[in-house]
Coordinates of C-alpha atoms and ligand atoms in Angstrom, one line a residue:
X1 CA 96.1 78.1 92.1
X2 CA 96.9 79.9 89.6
X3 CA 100.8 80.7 89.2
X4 CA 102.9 82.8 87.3
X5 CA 106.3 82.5 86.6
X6 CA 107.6 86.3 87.3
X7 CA 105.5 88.8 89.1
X8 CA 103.7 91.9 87.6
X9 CA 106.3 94.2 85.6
X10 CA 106.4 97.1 87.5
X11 CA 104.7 100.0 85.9
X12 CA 107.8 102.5 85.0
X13 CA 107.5 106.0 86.6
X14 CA 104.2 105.0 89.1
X15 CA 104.6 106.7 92.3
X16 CA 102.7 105.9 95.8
X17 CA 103.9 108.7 97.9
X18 CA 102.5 112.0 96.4
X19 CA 106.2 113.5 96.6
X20 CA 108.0 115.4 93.7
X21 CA 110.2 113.2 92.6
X22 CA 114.1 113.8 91.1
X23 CA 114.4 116.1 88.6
X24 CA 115.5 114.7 85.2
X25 CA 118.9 113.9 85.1
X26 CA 120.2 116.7 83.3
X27 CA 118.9 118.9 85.9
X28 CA 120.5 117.6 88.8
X29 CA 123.5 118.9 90.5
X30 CA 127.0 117.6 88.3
X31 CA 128.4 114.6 90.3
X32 CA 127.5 110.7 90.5
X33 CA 123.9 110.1 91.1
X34 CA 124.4 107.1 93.1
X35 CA 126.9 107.7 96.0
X36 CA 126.5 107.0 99.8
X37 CA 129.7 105.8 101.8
X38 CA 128.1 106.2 105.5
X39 CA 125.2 106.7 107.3
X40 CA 125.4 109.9 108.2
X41 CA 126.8 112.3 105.7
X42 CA 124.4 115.1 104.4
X43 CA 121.1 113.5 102.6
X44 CA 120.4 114.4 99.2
X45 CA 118.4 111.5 97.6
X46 CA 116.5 109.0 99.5
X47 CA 114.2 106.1 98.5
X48 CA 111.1 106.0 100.6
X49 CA 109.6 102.6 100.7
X50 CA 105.6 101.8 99.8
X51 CA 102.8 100.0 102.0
X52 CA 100.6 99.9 98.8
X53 CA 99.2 95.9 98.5
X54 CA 101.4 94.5 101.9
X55 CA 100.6 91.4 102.0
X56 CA 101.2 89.3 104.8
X57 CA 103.9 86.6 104.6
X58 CA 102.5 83.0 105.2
X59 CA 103.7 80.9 108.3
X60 CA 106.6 79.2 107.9
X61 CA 109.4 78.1 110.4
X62 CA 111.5 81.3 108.6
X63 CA 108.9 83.1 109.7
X64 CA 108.4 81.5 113.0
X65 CA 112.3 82.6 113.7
X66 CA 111.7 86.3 114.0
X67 CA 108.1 87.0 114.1
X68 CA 107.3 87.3 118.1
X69 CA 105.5 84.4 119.5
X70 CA 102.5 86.4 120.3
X71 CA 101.8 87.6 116.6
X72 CA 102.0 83.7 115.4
X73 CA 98.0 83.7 115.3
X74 CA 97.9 86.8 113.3
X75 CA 99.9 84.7 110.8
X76 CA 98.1 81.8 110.9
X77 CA 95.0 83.5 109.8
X78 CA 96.5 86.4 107.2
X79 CA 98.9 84.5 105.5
X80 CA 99.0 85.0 101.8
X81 CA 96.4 87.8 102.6
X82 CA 96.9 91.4 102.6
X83 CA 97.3 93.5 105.8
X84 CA 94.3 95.1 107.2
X85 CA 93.4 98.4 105.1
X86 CA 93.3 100.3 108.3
X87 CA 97.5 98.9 109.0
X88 CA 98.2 99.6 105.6
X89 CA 96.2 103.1 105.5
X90 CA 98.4 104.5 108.8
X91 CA 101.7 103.1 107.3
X92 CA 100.8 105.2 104.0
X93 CA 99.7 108.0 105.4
X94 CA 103.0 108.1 107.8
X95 CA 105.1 107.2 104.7
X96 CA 103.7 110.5 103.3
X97 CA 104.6 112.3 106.4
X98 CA 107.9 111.1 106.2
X99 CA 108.4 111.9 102.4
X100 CA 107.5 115.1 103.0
X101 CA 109.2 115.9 105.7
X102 CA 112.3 115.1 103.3
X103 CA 111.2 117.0 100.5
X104 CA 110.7 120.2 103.1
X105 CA 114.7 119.2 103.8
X106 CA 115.6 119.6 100.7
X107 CA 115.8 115.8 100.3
X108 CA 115.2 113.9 96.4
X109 CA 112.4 111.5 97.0
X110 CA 112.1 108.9 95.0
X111 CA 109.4 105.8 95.3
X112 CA 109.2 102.6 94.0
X113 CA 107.0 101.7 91.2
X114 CA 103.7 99.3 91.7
X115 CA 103.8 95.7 91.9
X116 CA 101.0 93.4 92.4
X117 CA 101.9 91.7 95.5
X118 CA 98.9 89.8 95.5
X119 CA 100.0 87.7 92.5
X120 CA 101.4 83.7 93.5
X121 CA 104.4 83.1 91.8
X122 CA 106.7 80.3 91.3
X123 CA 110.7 78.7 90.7
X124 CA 111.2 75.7 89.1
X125 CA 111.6 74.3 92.7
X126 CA 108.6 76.2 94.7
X127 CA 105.9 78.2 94.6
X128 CA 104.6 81.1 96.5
X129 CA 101.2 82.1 97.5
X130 CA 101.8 86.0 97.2
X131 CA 105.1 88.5 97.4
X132 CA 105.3 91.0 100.2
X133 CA 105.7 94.7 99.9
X134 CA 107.9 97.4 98.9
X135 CA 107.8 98.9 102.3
X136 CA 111.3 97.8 103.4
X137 CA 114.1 99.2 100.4
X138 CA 116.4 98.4 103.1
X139 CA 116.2 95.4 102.9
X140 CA 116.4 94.6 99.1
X141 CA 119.0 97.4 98.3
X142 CA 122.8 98.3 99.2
X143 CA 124.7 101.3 98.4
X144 CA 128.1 101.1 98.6
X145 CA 129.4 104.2 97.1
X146 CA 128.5 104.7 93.3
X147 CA 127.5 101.2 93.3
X148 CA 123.9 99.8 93.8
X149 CA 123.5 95.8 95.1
X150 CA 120.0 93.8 94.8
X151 CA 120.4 91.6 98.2
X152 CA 120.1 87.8 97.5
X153 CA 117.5 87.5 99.9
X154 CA 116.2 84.3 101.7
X155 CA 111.8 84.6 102.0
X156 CA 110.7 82.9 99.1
X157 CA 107.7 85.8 99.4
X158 CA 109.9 88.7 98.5
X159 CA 111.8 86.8 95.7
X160 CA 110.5 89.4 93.1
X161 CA 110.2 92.4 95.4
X162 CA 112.9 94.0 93.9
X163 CA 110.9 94.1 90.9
X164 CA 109.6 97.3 92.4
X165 CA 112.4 99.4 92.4
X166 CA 113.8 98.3 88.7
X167 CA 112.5 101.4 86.9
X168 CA 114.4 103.6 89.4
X169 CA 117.3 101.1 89.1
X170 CA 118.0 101.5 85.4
X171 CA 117.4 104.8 85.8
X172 CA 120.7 105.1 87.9
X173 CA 122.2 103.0 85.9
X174 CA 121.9 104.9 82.5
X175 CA 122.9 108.1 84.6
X176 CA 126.2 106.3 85.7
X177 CA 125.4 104.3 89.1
X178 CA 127.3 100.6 88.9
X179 CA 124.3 98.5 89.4
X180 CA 125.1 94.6 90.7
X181 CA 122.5 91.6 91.9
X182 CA 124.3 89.2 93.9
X183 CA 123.6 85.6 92.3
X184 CA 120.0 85.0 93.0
X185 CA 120.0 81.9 95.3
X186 CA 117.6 79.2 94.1
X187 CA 115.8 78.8 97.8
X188 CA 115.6 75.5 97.0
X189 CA 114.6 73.4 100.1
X190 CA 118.1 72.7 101.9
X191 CA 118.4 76.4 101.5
X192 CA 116.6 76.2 105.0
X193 CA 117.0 74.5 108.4
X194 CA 113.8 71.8 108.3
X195 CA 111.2 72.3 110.7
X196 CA 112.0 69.5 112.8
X197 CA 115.7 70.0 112.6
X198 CA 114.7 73.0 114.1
X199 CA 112.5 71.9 116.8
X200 CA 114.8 69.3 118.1
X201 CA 117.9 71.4 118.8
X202 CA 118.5 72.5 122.7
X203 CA 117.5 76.0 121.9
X204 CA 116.3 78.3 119.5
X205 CA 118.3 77.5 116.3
X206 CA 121.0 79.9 115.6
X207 CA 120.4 80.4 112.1
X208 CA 117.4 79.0 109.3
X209 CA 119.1 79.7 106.6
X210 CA 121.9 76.8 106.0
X211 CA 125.1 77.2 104.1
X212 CA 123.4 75.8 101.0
X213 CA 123.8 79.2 98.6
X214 CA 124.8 82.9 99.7
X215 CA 121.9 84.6 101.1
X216 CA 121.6 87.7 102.6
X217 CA 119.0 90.7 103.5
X218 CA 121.0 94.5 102.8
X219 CA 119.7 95.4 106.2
X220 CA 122.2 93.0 107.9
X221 CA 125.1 95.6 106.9
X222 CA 125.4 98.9 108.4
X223 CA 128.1 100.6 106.4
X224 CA 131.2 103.3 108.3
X225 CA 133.3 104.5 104.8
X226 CA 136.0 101.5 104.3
X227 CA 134.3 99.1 106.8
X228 CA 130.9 97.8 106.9
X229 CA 129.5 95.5 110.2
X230 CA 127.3 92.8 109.4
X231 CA 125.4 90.1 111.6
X232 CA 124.6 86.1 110.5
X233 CA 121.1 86.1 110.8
X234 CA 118.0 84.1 110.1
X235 CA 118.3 85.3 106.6
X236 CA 122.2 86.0 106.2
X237 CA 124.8 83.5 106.5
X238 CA 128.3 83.2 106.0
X239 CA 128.3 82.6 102.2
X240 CA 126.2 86.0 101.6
X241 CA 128.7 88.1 103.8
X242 CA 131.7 86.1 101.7
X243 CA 130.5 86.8 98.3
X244 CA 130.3 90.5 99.5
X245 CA 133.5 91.0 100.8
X246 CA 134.7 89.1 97.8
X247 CA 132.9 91.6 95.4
X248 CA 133.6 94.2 97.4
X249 CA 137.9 93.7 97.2
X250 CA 140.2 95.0 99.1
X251 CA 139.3 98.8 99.7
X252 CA 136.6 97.5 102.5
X253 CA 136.7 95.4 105.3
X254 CA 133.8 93.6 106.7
X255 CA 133.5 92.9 110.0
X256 CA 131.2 90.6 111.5
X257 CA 129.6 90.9 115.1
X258 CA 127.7 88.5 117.3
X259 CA 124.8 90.4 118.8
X260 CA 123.2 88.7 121.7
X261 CA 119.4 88.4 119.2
X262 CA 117.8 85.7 119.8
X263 CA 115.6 86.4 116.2
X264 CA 118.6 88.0 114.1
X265 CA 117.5 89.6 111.5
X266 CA 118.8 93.0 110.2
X267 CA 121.0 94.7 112.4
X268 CA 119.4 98.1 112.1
X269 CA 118.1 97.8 115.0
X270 CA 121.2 96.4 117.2
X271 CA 123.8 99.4 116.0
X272 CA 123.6 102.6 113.8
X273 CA 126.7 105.0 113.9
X274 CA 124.8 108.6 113.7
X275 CA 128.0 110.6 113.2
X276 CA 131.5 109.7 112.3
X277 CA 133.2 108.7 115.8
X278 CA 129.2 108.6 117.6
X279 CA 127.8 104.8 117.5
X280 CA 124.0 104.2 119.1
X281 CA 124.1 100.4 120.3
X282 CA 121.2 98.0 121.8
X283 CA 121.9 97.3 125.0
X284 CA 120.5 94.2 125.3
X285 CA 121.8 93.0 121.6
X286 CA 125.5 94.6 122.0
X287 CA 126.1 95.4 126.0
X288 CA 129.8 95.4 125.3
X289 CA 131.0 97.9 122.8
X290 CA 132.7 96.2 120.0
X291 CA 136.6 97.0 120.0
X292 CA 136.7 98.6 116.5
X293 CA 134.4 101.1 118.3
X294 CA 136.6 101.7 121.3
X295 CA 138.0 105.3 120.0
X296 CA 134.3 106.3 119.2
X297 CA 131.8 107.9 121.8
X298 CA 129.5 104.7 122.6
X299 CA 126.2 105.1 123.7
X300 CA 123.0 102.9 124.9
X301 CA 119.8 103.8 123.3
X302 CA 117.4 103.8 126.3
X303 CA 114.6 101.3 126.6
X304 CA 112.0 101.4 124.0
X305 CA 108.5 103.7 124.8
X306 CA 105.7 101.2 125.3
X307 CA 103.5 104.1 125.1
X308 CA 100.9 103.9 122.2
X309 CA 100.8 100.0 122.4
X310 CA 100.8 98.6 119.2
X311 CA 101.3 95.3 116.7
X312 CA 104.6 94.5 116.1
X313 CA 103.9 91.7 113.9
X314 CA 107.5 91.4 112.5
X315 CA 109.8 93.5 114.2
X316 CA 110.8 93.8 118.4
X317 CA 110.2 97.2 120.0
X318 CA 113.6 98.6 119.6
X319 CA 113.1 99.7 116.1
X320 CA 113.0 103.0 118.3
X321 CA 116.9 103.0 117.4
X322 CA 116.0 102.0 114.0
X323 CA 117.0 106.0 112.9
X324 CA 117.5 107.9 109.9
X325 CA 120.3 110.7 109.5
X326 CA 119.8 113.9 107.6
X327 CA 123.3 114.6 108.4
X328 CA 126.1 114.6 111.0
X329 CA 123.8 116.4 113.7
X330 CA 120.1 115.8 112.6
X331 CA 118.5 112.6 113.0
X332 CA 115.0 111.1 112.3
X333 CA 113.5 109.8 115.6
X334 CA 109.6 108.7 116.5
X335 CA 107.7 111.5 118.2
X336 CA 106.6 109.4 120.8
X337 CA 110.2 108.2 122.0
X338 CA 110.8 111.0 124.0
X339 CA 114.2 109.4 126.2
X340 CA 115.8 108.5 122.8
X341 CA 115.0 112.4 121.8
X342 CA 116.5 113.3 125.0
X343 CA 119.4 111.3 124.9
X344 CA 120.2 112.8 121.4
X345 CA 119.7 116.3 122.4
X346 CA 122.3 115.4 125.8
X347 CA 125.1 113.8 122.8
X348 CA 124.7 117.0 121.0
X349 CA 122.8 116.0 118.2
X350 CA 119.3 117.1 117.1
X351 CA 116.5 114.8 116.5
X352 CA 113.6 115.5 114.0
X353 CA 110.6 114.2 115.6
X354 CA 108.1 112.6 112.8
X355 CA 104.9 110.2 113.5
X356 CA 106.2 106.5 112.2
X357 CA 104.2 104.8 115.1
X358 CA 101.9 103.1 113.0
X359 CA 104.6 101.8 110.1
X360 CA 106.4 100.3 112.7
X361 CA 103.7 97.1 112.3
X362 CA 105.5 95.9 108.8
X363 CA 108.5 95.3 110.4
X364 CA 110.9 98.2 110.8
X365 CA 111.1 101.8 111.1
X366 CA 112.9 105.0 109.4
X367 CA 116.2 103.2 108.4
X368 CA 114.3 100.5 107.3
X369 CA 111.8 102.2 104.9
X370 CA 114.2 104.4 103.2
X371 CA 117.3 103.9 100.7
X372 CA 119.8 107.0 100.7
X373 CA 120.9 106.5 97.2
X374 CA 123.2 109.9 97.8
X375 CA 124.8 111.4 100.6
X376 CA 127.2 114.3 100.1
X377 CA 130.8 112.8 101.1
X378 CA 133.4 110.7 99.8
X379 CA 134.8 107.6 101.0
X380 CA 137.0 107.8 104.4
X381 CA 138.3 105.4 107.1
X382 CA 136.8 106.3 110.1
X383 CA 139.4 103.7 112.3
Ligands
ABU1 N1 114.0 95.1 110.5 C1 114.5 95.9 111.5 C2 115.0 95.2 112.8 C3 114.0 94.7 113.6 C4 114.5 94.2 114.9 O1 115.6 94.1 115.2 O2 113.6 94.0 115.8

């Protein structure tokens, strides 16, 4: 096998959606060019992720933990491989869609640049058959105001993926944005819980990742102004949500919750405030409002559409909640989930129907495949 120590430099400037991208810098609007507080203030810039080269992610007892037990075969046999052309071809063309969609709003759309994901790579202390994607900049990226933060994240496979979105990162960052990597954890073995560690525990284990080094995915924090809500998960523990409150200081608070997951991982698709004082929870995941929520309007996303039945190799069927806000009142939803349309419309909100059917087979959905890099608003307490 043939390894290399760092993948494929991104190629600076190459695009995979066919969107116009930012302007240069000088001709945007006066202000910071990085700044999101919420998840809901008024979009202006937005990275949409890439399907370009997925690859799928070998078998591994990380990947045992969240992929669902009927998808374990399709694992088994594509590991290390690409995705079929015709999963990757629907997820492109629905990426497009959604791009421009945003651009018709008035939305900046920015991509991430190519990466090779087919390339092995390795540490000093493993090795990896292939990366990933750059479908997911949800997962690799946090904005906390004027501040961008690569996730330490714990699959060895997407180790390099933020190599993707680089280009657009020091691009921020020479127009002003504070750019930060958490310390990249060495995913050295004890890093993880070992298989049959795993396997002789009562239950499903709680967590894979072990207390070894701070790990953490961005997708695990949902961010309200001054305090964000984050989850322990298969790829966060407590370390990763320490070194973030830590960097973070005193002007946030993090909270942790305990949703009822039996594969936690991201919490996207547990609990996404849409407005300030309007939170969407899981009902299965969160049945009981959590008590800094009390003085907001609470609702349950209904049950999933199993309409269109399709491969959900990496993700459960409620990334149907797994939305994306324009603003304080519009809200990306898939077309096909019409009760989740109609329960928006009933709370006074209105959703923007767009196909994302297809993507949904790479693991996530709107929230996930997108990075707003700037919302129009400035940081508030919403409690
Ligand atoms: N990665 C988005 C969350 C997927 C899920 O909770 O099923």
């Amino acid at each position: 096998m043939k390894v290399a120590a760092v993948a494929t430099p991104a190629a600076p400037g190459a695009a995979t959606v066919r969107t116009p991208t930012t302007p240069a810098a000088d001709a945007r609007a006066p202000g910071p060019v990085v700044s999101s507080h919420n998840e809901w203030d008024p979009l202006e810039e937005v990275v949409v992720g890439s399907a370009d080269g997925a690859h799928v992610p070998a078998w591994s007892p990380m990947i045992a933990a969240t992929a669902p037990e009927e998808e374990r075969g399709f694992f088994q046999r594509l590991g290390g491989s690409p995705f079929p052309a015709e999963v990757v071809d629907a997820a492109r063309r629905e990426l497009e869609g959604l791009a421009e969609l945003l651009h018709r709003e008035g939305v900046v759309v920015r991509v991430p640049s190519a990466l090779d994901h087919s390339r092995p790579f390795a540490t000093p202390d493993w090795e990896s058959g292939s990366g990933m994607y750059a479908a997911m900049p949800r997962d690799v990226l946090l904005v906390v105001g004027d501040e961008i933060i690569e996730a330490p994240m714990a699959w060895r496979c997407r180790y390099f993926e933020v190599n993707a979105f680089r280009p657009l990162l020091t691009e921020y960052f020479r127009a002003g944005a504070r750019w930060t990597a958490a310390p990249r954890p060495t995913l050295r073995d004890e890093q993880f819980l070992a298989a049959e560690e795993a396997a002789s525990l009562h239950s499903a284990p709680p967590y894979m990742v072990t207390e070894y080094e701070p790990t953490f995915d961005a997708a695990d924090f949902i961010r309200c102004g001054r305090d964000l809500f984050a989850q322990r998960s298969h790829v966060t523990n407590a370390l990763g949500i320490e070194w973030l409150r830590r960097h973070l200081g005193s002007a946030y608070t993090v909270h942790v919750l305990e949703p009822n997951d039996p594969h936690p991982m991201h919490i996207d698709a547990t609990m996404l405030p849409l407005a300030a004082g309007k939170l969407l929870l899981n009902p299965e995941r969160l049945p009981e409002v959590p008590p800094r929520f009390r003085d907001w309007d609470v609702r349950f996303a209904p049950p999933p559409n199993p309409e269109g039945a399709r491969h959900l190799y990496m993700s459960s069927a409620w990334v149907s909640m797994n939305l994306l806000s324009l603003d304080e009142r519009r809200v990306l939803v898939e077309e096909k989930e019409m009760e989740l349309r109609a329960m928006l419309r009933g709370w006074g909100m209105e959703p923007v129907p767009c196909p994302f059917r297809s993507f949904n087979a790479l693991g996530g959905s709107f929230h996930c495949a997108t990075l707003d890099v700037r919302r129009r608003g400035g940081l508030q307490s919403y409690f």
